[in-house]
Short mmCIF file of C-alpha atoms in Angstrom, two decimals:
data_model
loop_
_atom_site.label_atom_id
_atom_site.label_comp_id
_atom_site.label_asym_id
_atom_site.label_seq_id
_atom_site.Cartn_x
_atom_site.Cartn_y
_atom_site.Cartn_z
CA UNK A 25 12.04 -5.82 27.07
CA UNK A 26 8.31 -5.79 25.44
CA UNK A 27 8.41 -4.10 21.95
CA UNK A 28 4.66 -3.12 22.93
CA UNK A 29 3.87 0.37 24.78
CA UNK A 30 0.58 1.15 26.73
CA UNK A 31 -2.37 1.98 24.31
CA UNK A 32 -2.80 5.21 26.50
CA UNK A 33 0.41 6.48 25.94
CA UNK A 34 0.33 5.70 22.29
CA UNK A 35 -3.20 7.47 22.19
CA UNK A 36 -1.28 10.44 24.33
CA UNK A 37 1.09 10.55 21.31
CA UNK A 38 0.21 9.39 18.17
CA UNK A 39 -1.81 10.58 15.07
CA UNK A 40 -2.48 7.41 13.03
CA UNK A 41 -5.91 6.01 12.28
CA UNK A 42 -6.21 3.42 14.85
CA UNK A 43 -5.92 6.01 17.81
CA UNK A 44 -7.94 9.15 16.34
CA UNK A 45 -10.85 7.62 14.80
CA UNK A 46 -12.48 7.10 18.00
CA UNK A 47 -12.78 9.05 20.92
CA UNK A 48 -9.96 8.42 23.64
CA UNK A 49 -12.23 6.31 26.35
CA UNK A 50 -12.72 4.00 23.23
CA UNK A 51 -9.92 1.09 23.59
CA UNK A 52 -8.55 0.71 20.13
CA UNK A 53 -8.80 -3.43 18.71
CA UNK A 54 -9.75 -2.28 15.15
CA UNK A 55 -7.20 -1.43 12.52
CA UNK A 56 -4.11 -3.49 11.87
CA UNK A 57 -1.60 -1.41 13.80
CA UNK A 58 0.28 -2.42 16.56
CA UNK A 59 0.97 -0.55 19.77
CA UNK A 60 4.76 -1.46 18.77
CA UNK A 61 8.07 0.41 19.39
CA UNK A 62 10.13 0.60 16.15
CA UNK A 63 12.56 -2.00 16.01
CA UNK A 64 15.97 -0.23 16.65
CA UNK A 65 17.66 -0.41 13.28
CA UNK A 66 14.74 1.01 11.80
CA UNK A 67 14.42 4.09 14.00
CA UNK A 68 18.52 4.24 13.76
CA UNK A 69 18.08 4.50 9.92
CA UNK A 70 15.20 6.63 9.52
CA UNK A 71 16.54 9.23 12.45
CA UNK A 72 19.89 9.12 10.08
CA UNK A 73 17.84 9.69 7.13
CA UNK A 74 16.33 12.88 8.66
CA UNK A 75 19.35 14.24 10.03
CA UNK A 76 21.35 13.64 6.42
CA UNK A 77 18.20 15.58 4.79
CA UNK A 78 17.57 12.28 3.14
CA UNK A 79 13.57 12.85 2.20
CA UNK A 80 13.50 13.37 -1.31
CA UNK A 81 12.67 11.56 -4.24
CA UNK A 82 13.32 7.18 -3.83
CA UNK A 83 16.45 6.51 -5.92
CA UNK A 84 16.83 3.72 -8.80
CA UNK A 85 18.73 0.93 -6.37
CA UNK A 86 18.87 -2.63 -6.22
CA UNK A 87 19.57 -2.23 -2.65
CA UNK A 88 15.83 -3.09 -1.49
CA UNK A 89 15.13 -5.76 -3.68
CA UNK A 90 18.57 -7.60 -2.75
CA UNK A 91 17.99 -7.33 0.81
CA UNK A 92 14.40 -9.01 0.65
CA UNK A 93 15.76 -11.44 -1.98
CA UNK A 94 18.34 -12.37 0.97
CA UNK A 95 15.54 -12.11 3.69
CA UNK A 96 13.27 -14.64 1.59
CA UNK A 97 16.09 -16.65 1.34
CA UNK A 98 17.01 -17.02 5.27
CA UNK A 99 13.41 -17.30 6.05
CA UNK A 100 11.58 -19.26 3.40
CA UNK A 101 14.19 -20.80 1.21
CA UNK A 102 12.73 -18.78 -1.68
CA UNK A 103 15.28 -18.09 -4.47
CA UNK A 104 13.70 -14.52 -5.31
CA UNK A 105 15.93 -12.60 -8.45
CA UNK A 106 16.10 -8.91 -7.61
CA UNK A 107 16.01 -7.96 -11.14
CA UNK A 108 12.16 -9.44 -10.27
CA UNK A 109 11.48 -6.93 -7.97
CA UNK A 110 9.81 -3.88 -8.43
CA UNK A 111 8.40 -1.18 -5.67
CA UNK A 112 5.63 0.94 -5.46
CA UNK A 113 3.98 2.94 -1.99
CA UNK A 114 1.64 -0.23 -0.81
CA UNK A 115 0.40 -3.36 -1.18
CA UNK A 116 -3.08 -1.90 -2.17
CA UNK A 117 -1.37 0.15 -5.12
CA UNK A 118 0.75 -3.32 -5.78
CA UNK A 119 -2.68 -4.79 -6.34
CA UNK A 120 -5.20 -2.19 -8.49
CA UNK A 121 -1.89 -1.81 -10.30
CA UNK A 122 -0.37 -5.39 -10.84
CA UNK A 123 -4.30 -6.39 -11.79
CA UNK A 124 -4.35 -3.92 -14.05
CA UNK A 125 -1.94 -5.51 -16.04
CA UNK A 126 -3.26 -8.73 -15.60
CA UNK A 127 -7.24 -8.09 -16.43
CA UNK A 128 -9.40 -6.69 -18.77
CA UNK A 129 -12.41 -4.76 -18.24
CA UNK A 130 -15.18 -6.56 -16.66
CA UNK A 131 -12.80 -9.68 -16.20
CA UNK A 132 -13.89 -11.69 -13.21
CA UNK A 133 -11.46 -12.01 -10.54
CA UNK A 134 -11.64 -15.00 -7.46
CA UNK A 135 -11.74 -13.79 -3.99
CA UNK A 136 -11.99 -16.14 -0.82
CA UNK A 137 -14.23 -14.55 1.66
CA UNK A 138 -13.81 -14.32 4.56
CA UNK A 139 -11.03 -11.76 3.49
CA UNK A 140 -9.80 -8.49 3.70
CA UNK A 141 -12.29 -6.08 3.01
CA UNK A 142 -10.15 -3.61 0.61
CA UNK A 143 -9.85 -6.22 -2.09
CA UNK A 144 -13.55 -5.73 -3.04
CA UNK A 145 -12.22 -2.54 -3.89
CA UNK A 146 -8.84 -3.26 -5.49
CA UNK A 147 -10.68 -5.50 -8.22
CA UNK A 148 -13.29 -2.57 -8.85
CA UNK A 149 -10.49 -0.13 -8.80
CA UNK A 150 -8.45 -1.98 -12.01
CA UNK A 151 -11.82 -2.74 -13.84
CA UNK A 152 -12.63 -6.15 -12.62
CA UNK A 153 -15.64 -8.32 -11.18
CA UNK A 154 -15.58 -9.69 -8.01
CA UNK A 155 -16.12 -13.26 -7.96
CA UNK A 156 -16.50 -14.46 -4.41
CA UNK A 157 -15.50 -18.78 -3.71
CA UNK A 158 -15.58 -18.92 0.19
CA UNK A 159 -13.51 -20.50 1.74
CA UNK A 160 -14.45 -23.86 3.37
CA UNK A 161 -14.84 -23.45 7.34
CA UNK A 162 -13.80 -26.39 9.77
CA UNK A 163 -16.39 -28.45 10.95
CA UNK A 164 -17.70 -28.67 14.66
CA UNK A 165 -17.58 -26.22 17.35
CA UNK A 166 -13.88 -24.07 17.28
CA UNK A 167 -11.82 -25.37 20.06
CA UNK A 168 -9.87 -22.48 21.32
CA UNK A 169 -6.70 -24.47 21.81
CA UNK A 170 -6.53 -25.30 18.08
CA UNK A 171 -5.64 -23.37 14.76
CA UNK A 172 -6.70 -21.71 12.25
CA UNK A 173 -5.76 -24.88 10.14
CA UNK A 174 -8.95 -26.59 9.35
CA UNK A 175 -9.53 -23.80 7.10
CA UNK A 176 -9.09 -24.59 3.11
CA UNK A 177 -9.63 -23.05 -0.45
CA UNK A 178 -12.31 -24.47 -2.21
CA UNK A 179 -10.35 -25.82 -4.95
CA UNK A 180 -13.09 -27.33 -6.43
CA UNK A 181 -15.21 -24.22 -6.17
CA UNK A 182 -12.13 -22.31 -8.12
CA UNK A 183 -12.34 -24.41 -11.16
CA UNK A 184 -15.71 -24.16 -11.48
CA UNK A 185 -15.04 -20.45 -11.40
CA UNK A 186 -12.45 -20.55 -13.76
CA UNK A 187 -14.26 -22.71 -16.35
CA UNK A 188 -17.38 -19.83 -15.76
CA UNK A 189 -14.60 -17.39 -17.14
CA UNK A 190 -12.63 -16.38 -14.21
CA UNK A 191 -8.85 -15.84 -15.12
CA UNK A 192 -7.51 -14.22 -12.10
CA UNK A 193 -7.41 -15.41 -7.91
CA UNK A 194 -6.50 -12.68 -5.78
CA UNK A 195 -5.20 -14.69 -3.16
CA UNK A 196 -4.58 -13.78 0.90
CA UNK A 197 -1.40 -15.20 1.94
CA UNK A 198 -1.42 -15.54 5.07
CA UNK A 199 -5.57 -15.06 5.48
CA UNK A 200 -6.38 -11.94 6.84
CA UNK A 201 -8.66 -12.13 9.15
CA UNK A 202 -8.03 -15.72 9.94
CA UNK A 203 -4.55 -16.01 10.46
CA UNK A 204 -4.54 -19.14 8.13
CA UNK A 205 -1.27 -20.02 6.34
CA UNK A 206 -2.30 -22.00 2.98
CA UNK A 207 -1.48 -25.41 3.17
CA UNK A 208 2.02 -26.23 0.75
CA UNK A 209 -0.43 -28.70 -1.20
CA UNK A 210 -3.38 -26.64 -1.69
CA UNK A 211 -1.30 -23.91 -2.61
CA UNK A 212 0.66 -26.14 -5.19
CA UNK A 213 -3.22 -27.45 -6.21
CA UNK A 214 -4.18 -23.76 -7.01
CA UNK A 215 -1.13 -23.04 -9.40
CA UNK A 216 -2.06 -26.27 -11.29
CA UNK A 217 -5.52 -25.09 -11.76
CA UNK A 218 -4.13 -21.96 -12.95
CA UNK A 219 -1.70 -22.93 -15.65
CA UNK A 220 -4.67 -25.50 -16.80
CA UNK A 221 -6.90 -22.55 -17.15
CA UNK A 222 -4.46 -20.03 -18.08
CA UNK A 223 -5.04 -18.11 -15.10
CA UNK A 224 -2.72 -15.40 -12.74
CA UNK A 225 -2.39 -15.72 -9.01
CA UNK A 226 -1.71 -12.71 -7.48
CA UNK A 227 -0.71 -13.22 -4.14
CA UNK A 228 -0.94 -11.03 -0.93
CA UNK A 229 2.08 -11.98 1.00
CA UNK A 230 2.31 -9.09 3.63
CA UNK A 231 1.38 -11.10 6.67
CA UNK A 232 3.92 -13.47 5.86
CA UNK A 233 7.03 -12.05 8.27
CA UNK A 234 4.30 -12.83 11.06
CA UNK A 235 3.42 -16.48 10.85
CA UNK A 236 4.14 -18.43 14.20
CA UNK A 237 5.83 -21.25 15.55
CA UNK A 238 3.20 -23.79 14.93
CA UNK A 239 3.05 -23.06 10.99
CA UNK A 240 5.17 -23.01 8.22
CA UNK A 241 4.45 -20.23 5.76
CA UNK A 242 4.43 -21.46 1.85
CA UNK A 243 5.31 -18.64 -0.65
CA UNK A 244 3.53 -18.89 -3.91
CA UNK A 245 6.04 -18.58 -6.19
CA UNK A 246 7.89 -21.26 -4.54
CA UNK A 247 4.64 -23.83 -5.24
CA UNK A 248 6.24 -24.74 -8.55
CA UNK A 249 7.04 -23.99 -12.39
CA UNK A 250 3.19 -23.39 -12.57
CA UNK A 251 3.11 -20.89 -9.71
CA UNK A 252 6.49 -19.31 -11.27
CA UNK A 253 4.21 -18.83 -15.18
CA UNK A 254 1.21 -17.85 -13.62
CA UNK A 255 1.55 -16.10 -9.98
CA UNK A 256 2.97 -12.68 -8.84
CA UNK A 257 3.76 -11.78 -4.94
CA UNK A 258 2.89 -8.54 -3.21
CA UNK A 259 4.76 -8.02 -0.01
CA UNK A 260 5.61 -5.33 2.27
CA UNK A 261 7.97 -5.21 5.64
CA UNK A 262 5.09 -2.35 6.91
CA UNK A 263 2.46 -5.22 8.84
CA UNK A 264 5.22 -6.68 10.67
CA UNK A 265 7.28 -4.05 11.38
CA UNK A 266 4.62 -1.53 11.78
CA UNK A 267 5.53 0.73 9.24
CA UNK A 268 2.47 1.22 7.49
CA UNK A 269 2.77 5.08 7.22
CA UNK A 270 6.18 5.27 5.63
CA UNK A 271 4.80 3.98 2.35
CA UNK A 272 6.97 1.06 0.47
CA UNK A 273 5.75 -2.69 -0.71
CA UNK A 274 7.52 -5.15 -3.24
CA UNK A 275 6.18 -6.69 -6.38
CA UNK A 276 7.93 -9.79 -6.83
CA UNK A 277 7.88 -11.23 -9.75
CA UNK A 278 9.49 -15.06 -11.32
CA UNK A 279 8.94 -15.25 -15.00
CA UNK A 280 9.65 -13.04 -17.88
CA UNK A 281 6.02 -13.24 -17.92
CA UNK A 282 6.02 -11.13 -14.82
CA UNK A 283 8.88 -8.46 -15.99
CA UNK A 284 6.59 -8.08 -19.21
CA UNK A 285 4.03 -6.91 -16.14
CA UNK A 286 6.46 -4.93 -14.48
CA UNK A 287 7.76 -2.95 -17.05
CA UNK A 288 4.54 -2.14 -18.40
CA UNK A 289 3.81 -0.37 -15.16
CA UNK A 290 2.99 3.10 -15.47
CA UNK A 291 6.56 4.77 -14.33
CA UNK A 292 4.88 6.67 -11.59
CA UNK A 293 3.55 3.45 -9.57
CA UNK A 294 7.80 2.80 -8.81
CA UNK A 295 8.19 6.66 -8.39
CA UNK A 296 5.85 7.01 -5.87
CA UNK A 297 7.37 4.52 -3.51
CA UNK A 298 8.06 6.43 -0.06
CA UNK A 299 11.59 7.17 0.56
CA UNK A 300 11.30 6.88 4.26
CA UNK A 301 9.57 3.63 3.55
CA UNK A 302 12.22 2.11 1.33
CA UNK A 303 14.69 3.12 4.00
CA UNK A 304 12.97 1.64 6.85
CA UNK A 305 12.14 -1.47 4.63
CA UNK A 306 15.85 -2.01 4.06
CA UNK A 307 16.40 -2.12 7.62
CA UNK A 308 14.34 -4.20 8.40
CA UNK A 309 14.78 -6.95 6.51
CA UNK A 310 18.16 -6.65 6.71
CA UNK A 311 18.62 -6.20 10.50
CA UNK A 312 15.33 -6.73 11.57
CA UNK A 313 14.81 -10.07 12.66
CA UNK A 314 15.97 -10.13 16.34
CA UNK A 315 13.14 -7.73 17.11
CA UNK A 316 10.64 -9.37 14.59
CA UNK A 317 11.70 -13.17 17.15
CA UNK A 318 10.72 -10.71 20.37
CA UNK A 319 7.30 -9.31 18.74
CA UNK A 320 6.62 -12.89 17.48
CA UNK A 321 7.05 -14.42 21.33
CA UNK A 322 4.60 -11.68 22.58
CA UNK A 323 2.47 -12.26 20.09
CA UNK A 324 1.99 -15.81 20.73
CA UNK A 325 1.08 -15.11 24.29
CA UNK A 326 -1.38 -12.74 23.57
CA UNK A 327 -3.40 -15.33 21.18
CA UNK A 328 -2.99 -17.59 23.96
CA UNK A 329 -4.16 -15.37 26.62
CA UNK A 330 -7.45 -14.95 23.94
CA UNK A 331 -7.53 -18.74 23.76
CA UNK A 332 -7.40 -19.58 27.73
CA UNK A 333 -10.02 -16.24 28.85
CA UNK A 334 -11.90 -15.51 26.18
CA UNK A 335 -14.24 -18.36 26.88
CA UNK A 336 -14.56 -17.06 30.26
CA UNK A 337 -15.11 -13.63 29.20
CA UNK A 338 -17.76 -14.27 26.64
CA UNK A 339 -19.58 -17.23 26.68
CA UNK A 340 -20.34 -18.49 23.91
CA UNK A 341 -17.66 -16.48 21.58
CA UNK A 342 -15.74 -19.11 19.26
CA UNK A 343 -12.04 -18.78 18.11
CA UNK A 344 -9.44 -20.23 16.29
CA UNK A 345 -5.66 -19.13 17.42
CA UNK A 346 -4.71 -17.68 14.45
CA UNK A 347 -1.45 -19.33 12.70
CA UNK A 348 -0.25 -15.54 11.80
CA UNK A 349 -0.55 -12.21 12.28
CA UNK A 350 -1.73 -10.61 16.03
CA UNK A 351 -5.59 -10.49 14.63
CA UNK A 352 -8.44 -13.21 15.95
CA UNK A 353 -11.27 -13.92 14.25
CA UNK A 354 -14.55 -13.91 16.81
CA UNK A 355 -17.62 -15.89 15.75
CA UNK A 356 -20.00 -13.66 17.95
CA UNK A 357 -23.15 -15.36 16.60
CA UNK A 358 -24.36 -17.13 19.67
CA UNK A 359 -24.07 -13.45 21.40
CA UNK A 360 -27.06 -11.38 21.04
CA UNK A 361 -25.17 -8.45 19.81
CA UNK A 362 -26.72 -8.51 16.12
CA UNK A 363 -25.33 -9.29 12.46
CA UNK A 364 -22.69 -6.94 13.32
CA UNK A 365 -21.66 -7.40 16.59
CA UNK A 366 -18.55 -4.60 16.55
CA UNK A 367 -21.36 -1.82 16.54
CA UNK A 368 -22.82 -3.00 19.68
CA UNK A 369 -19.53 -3.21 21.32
CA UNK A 370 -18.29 0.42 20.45
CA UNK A 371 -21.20 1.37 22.72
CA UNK A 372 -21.81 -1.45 25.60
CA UNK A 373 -18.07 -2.38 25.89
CA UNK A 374 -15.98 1.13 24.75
CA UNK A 375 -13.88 -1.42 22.53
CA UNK A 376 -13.49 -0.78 18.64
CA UNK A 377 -13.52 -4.26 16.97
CA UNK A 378 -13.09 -4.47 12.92
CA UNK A 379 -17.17 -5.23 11.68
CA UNK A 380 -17.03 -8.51 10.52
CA UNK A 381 -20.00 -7.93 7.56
CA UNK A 382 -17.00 -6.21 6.14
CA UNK A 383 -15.25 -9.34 5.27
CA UNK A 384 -17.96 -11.02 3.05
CA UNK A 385 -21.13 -12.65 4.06
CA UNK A 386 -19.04 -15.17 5.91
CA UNK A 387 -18.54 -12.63 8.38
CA UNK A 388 -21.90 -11.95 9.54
CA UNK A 389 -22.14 -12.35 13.13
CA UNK A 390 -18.06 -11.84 13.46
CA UNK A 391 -15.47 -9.41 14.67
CA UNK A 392 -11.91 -8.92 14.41
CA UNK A 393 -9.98 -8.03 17.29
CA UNK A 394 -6.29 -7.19 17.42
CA UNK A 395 -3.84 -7.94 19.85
CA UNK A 396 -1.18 -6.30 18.61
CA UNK A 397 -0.87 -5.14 21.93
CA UNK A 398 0.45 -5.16 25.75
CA UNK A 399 -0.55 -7.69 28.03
CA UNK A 400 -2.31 -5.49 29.76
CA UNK A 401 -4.32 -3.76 27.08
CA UNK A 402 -5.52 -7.46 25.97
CA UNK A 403 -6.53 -7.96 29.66
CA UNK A 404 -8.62 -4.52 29.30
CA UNK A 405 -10.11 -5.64 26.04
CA UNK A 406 -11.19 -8.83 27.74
CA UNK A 407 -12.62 -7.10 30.94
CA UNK A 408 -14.80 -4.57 28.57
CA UNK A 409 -16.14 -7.50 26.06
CA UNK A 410 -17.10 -9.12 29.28
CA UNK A 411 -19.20 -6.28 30.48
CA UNK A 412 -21.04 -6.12 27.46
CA UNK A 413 -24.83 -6.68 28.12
#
C-alpha cells in the first residue's frame, strides 16, 4: 500500500503551507512536505493522546531521548547517552538557540551554500555573521543516473575561514537541497580542523532517517573524540515522518562540553517542545521504521522516475539523484527561464518549485522540486515542466 495520497485530495483537505500558499490549479513541488499518510503508530498514539485529553504541557521524561538513543543505535551504530539529549519545538529553535550558546556577537559562523535557506537567518537570529565556503560542485555535465556524491566540503576553504576568525560551521547533514550525505572522511577531516582551531560543529541531522540505499549516512558525533569536544547534533523525526506541525526536535549532545550548553539553555527553549510532537516523535522512532522502509522504496522510484524522464521532459535540465531526502536539485541554467527559474514556472507550467537564488549564489539558475509525492503527481509535475515555453 503507497504511504502517498493524491495531491488533490490532500489540497481538498489540508491546511499546511505547502497546499494554501498557492492557488489550487497550482501543483504543489515547493516546501518540504510530503503528500504522506501518517505512519500508523503515530496516528494510533496521537488519536490516543486526544482521546486521554493528553494536550497539555510536555512532561520532564527520559522517554524521548531513550527511544532515539535506541533508534541511533539500530540505525547508525551511534552510542547516543540520553542524559545528552535535550528537546525543544524545532530544529530552527535547536539552532538560533544551541548557537547562541556557542557564539558571540558578531562571531562569524561557516555555511556551505548551496544550503538551506533559513540558516542565513538562524546565524543572524543568535548574533552571528554569515560566512559563506561553497561547497565544491562535481565536474562535467550531471549524469542523471549518478549521485549526489561528487559533491564535497571545501575543507581547505574552511581553514582558511577559521584562521580569518571563524569559530563555528553550521553544517547540513544530509545537504539540503542536494541530497548529499558527507563523506565518513571529510566529515572526520572537518572535526580535526575544528579541535585544531577550537571550533563547534553544529550539525543539522534532520534528513538523516531519509538517506537511501546507495549511501551510508555518517553522524557527526560518531566522526571521533574531536567531533565528540567540538560538535553538537540537531535532529528531528518531523522530515521523515512528516510531522513538521506537531513541533518536537532533539539536541544531542556528547561531551560535558555540550551539557555545559544544554543546561545553560534558557528553560523555556525545553518547555516549549510540542506535546503532540514529543508523542508522535516517540512513536516513531520507536515503531516507526516499517513505514519509514515503505516511504524509502517509493521514494527511490520517484528520483528514478526524475532521473529516466526528466531529460525528456526538459532538455537541457541537469540532475543529480539525490542520496537523501525526496528533494532534487535542477540546474535550469541552459533553460531560458531566467536567474530564477521557479518564478517562470509558477506561471508557464502551474508548478511551485522552491527558488533556487534562495540557497546562495550557487543556486542561481536552480530549482528545487519535491517528490515527496505519488507516482502520479511526479508524472503531472513532469508533463507541466514540459509545457513550459
Amino acid at each position: 500500500m503507497s504511504v502517498m495520497v493524491s495531491v488533490l485530495d490532500a489540497q481538498r483537505t489540508r491546511t499546511s503551507e505547502k497546499y494554501t500558499t498557492y492557488p489550487p490549479e497550482v501543483l504543489p513541488m515547493f516546501v518540504a512536505e510530503m503528500d504522506s499518510v501518517p505512519a500508523e503508530p503515530v496516528r494510533e498514539a496521537l488519536e490516543r493522546a486526544i482521546r486521554n485529553g493528553d494536550t497539555g504541557y510536555v512532561g520532564h521524561t527520559r522517554v524521548l531521548p531513550e527511544v532515539f538513543a535506541d533508534f541511533a543505535g539500530r540505525r547508525w551504530g551511534w552510542d547516543v547517552d540520553p542524559d545528552l539529549v535535550r528537546t525543544t519545538t524545532d530544529v530552527s529553535v535547536a539552532a538560533v538557540e544551541v548557537l547562541r550558546r556557542i557564539i558571540d556577537p558578531g562571531d562569524q559562523v561557516v555555511l556551505m551554500p548551496p544550503v538551506y535557506p533559513p540558516f542565513w537567518e538562524y546565524v543572524r537570529e543568535a548574533g552571528g555573521s554569515a560566512t559563506e565556503v561553497p561547497l565544491l560542485a562535481p565536474d562535467g555535465e550531471p549524469d542523471p543516473f549518478d549521485t549526489t556524491a561528487g559533491w564535497r566540503m571545501d575543507l581547505a576553504a574552511i581553514e582558511r575561514a577559521f584562521a580569518g576568525g571563524a569559530r563555528t560551521v553550521l553544517l547540513c547533514n544530509p545537504h539540503n537541497p542536494l541530497g548529499l550525505v558527507h563523506a565518513r572522511e571529510d566529515l572526520v577531516a572537518l572535526a580535526r580542523l575544528a579541535a585544531q582551531w577550537d571550533a563547534v560543529v553544529v550539525s543539522d541531522e534532520i534528513h538523516a532517517p531519509l538517506v537511501h540505499a546507495d549511501a551510508v549516512f555518517t553522524p557527526f558525533l560518531t566522526c571521533g573524540p574531536e567531533a565528540v569536544e567540538h560538535g553538537v547534533a540537531l535532529t528531528s523525526a518531523s522530515k521523515a515522518w512528516n510531522l513538521a506541525g506537531t513541533k518536537c526536535a532533539l539536541m544531542v549532545g556528547g561531551s560535558e562540553r555540550a551539557r555545559g550548553w544544554f543546561d545553560g539553555l534558557p528553560g523555556e527553549v525545553v518547555e516549549r517542545t510540542g506535546i503532540l510532537g514529543y508523542t508522535a516523535s516517540v512513536a516513531a522512532f520507536r515503531d516507526g521504521e516499517p513505514w519509514l522502509a515503505s516511504l524509502l522504496a517509493e521514494l527511490t522510484g520517484n528520483r528514478r522516475i526524475l532521473a529516466e524522464e526528466l531529460g525528456t521532459a526538459v532538455p537541457g535540465a541537469g540532475y543529480r539523484q539525490p542520496q537523501a531526502s525526496y528533494l532534487a536539485w535542477l540546474d535550469l541554467r541552459a533553460l531560458p527561464w531566467g536567474d530564477d527559474p521557479a518564478v517562470h514556472l509558477v506561471d508557464a507550467a502551474k508548478v511551485a518549485l522552491t527558488n533556487g537564488r534562495d540557497f546562495g549564489r550557487p543556486g542561481i539558475g536552480h530549482a528545487r522540486l519535491n517528490f515527496g509525492c505519488s507516482e502520479a503527481t511526479l508524472r503531472e509535475g513532469l508533463a507541466r515542466l514540459a509545457s513550459a515555453r
